[in-house]
Tab-separated table of C-alpha atoms in Angstrom:
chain	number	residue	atom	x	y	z
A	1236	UNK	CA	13.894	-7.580	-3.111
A	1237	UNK	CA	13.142	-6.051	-6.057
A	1238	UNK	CA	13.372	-2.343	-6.514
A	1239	UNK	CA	11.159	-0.194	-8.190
A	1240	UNK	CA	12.053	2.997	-9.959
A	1241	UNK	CA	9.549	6.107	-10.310
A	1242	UNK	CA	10.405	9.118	-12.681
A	1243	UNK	CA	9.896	11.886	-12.380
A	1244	UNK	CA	10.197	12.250	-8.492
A	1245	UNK	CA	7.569	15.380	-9.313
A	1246	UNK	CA	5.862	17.364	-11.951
A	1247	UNK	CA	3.586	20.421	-12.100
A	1248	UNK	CA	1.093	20.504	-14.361
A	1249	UNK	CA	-2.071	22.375	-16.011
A	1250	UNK	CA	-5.357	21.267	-15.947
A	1251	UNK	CA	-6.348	19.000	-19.065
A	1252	UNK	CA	-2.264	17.953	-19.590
A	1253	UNK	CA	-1.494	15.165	-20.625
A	1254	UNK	CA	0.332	13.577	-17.725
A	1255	UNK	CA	2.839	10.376	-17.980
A	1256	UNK	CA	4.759	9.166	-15.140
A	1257	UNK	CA	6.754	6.132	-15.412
A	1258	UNK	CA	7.908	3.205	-13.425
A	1259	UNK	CA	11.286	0.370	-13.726
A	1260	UNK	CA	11.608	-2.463	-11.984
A	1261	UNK	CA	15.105	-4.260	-11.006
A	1262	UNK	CA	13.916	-7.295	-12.500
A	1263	UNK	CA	11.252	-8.331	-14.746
A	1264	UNK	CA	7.855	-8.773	-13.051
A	1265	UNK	CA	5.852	-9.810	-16.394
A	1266	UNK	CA	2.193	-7.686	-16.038
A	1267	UNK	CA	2.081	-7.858	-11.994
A	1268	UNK	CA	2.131	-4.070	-11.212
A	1269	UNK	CA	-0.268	-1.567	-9.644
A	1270	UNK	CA	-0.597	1.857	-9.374
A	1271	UNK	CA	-2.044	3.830	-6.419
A	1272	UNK	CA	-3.327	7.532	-6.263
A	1273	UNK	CA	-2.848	9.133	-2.345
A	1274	UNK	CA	-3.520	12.405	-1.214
A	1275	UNK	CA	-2.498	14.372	1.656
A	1276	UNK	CA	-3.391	12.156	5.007
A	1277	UNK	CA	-5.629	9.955	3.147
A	1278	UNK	CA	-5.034	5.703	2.210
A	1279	UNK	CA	-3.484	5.075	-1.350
A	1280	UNK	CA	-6.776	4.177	-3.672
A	1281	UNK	CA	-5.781	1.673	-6.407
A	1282	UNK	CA	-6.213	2.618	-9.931
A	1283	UNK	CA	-4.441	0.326	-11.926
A	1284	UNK	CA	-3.964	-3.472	-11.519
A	1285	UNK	CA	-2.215	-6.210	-14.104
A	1286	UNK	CA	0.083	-2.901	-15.679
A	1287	UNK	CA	-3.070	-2.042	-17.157
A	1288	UNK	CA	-6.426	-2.914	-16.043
A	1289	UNK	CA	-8.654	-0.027	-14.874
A	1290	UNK	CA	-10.157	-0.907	-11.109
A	1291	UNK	CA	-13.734	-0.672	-11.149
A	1292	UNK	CA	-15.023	2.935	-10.368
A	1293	UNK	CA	-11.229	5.048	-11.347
A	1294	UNK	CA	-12.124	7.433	-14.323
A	1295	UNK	CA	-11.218	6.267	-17.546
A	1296	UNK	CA	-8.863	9.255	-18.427
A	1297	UNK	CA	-6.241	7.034	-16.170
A	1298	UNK	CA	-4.437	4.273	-18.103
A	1299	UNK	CA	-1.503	2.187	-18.018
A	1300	UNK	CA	1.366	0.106	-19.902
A	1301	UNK	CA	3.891	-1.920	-19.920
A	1302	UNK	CA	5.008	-5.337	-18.768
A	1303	UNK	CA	8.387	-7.003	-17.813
A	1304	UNK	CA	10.366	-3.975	-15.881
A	1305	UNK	CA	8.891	-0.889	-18.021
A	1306	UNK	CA	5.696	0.684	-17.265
A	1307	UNK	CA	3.854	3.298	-17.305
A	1308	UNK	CA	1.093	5.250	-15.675
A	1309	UNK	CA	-0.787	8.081	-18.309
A	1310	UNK	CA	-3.334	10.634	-16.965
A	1311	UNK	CA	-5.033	11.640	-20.421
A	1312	UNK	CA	-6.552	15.352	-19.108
A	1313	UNK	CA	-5.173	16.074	-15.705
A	1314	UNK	CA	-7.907	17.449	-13.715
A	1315	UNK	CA	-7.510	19.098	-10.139
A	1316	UNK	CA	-8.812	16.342	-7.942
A	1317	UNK	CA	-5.469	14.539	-9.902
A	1318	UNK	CA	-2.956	16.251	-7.716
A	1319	UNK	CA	-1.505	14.166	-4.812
A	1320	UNK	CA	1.579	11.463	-5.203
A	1321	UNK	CA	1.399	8.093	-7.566
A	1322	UNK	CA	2.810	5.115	-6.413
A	1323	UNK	CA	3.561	1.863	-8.038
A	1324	UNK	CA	3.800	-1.568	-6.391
A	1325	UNK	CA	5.195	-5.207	-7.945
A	1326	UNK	CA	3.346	-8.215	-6.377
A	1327	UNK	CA	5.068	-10.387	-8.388
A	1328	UNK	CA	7.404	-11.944	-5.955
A	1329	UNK	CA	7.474	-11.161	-2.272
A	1330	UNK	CA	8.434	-8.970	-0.304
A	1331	UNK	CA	5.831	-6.496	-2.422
A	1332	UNK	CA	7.291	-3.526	-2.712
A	1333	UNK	CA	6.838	-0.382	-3.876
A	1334	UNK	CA	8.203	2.789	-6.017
A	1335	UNK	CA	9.216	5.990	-4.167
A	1336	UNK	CA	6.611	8.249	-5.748
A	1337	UNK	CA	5.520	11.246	-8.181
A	1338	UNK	CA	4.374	14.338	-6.561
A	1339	UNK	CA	2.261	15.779	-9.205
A	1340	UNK	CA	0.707	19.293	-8.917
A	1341	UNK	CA	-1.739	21.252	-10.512
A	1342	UNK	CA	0.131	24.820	-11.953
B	25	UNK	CA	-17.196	-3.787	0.106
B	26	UNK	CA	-14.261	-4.808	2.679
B	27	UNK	CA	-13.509	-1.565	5.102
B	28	UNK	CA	-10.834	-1.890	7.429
B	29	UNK	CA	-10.165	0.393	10.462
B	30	UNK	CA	-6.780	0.406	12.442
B	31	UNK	CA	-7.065	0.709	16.032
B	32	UNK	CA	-4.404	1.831	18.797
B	33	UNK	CA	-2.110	3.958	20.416
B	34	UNK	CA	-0.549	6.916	19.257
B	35	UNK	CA	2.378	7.073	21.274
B	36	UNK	CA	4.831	4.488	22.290
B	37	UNK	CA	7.510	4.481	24.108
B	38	UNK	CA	11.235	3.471	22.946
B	39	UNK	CA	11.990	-0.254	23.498
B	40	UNK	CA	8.472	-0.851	24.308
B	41	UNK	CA	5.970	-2.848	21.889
B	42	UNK	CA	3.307	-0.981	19.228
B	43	UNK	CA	0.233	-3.153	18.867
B	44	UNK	CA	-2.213	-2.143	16.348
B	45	UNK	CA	-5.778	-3.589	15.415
B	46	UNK	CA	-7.306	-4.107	12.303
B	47	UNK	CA	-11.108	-4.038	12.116
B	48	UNK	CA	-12.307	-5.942	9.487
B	49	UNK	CA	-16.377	-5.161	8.018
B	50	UNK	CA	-18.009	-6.197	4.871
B	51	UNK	CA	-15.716	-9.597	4.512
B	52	UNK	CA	-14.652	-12.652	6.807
B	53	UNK	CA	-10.861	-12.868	7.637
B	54	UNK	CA	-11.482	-16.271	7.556
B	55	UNK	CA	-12.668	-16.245	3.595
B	56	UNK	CA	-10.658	-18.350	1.914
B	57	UNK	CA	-8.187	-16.381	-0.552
B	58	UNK	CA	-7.785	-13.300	1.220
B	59	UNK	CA	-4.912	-11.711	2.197
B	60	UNK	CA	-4.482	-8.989	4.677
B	61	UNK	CA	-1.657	-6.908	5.259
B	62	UNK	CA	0.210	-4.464	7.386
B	63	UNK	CA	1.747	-1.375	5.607
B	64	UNK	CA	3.894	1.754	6.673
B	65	UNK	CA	4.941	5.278	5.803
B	66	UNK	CA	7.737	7.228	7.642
B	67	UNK	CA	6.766	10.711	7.382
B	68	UNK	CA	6.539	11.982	4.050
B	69	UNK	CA	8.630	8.988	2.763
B	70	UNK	CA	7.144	6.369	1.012
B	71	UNK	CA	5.495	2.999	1.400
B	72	UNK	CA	6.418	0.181	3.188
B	73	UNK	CA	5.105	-3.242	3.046
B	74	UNK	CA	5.533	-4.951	6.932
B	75	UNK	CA	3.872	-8.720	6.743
B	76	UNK	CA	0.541	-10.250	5.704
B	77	UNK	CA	-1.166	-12.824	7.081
B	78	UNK	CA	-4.081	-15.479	5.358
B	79	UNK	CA	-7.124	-16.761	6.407
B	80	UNK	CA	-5.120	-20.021	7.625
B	81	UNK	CA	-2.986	-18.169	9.860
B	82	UNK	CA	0.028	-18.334	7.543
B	83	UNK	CA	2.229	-15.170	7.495
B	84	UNK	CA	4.916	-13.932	5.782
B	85	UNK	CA	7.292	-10.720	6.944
B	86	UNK	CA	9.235	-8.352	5.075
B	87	UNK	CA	12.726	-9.593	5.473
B	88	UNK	CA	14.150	-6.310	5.715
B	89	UNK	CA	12.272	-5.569	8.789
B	90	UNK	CA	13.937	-6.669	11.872
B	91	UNK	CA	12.754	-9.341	13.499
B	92	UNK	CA	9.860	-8.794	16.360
B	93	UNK	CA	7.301	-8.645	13.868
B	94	UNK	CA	4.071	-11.001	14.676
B	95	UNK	CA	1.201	-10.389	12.484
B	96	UNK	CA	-1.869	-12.449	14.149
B	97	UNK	CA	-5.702	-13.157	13.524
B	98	UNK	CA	-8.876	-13.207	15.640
B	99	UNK	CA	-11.222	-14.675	14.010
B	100	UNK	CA	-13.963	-14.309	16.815
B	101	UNK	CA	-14.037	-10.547	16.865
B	102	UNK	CA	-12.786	-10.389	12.232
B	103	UNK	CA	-9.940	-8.621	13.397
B	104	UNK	CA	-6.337	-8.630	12.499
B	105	UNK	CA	-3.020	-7.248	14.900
B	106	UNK	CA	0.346	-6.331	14.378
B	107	UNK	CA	3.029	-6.031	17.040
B	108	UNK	CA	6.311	-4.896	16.572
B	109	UNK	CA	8.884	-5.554	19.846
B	110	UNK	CA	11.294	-3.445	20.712
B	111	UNK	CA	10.972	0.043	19.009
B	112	UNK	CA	12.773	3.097	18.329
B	113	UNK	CA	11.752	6.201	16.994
B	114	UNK	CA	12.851	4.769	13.218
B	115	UNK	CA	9.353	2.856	13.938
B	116	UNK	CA	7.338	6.475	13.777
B	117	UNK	CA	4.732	6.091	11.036
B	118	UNK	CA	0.924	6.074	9.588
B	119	UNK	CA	0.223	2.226	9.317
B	120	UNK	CA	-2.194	1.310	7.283
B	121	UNK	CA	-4.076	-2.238	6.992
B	122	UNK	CA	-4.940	-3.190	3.509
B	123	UNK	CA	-6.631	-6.436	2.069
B	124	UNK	CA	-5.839	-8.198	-1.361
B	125	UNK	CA	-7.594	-11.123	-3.140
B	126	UNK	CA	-4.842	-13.294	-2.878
B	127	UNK	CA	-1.049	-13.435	-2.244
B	128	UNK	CA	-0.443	-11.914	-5.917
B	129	UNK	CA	-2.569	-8.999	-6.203
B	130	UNK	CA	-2.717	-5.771	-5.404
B	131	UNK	CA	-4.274	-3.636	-2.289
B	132	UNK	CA	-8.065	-2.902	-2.937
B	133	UNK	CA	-9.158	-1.603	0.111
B	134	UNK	CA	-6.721	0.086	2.531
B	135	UNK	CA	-7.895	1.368	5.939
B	136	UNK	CA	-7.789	5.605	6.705
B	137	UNK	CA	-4.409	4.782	8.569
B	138	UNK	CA	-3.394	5.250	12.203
B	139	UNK	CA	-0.041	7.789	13.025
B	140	UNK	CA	2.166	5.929	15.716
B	141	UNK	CA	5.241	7.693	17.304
B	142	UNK	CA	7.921	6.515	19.178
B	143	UNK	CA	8.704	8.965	21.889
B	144	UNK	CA	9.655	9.162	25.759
């Protein structure tokens, strides 16, 4: 299976930061990556798809990059509905899998 | 807009069987091309994916889940089930339904999630 990597494991942040959290996979997985916003008792929401294609409706101050096993997930202005835990998921190759998270928190 | 709402009980018992129900509105689990799948998180851990199966029937399980997985379809009520044989309290977890546009895409819609423990 092929692992995925988040760093940092958590970060604290100020409103309108500039917020990058980033994502390696064990093997390369050319642009098939997504990454997911969840907060507290709620379902992951999908933000990203294709490393870098903004789902329809996900502000655009959320980007990302990357391809083969290097990518990353950039929150331009971090506002306070932002806080909760990224995750980022390979559906390259099965079984899908996922990274282990980012807390991120408003300071 | 495809919603999905898990269904079942909250507690099971050790050794005994979870069964879960996925309620699928806004979208035919018979459409061609979609793929829906059954999802965990241990508490406060992080995601795991359990199985999907397609509008055919097909499935496919996470191999690192031991066997006793049987992700199913009924078509007459657009529903989707999971059971899982045999459990211990490892098995204690939100499980989440989700739906993707095909076997290599992400999860677009997600149900709220349903928290299952494994207790006696």
């Amino acid at each position: 299976a092929i692992q995925l990597t988040q760093s940092p494991s958590s970060l604290s942040a100020s409103v309108g930061d500039r917020v990058t959290i980033t994502c390696r996979t064990s093997e390369g997985i050319s642009s098939a990556l997504a990454w997911y916003h969840q907060k507290p008792g709620k379902a992951p929401k999908l933000l990203i798809y294709d490393a870098s294609s903004l789902q329809r409706g996900v502000p655009s101050r959320f980007s990302g990059s990357g391809s083969g096993t290097d990518f990353t997930l950039t929150i331009s202005s971090l506002q306070p509905e932002d806080c909760g835990t990224y995750y980022c998921q390979q559906f390259n190759s099965y079984p899908l899998t996922f990274g282990g998270g980012t807390k991120v928190e408003i300071k | 807009q495809v919603q999905l709402q898990e269904s079942g009980p909250g507690l099971v018992k050790p050794s005994q069987t979870l069964s879960l129900t996925c309620s699928v509105s806004g979208e035919s689990i018979s459409t061609a091309g979609y793929y829906w799948s059954w999802i965990r998180q241990h508490p406060g851990k992080g995601l795991e994916w359990i199985g999907f199966i397609f509008h055919s029937g097909s499935t496919s399980y996470n191999p690192s889940l031991r066997s006793g997985v049987t992700i199913s379809l009924d078509t007459s009520k657009n529903q989707f089930s999971l059971k899982l044989t045999s459990v211990t309290a490892a098995d204690t977890a939100v499980y989440y339904c989700a739906s993707a546009s095909g076997g290599y895409y992400p999860f677009d819609f997600w149900g709220q999630g349903t928290l299952v423990t494994v207790s006696s």
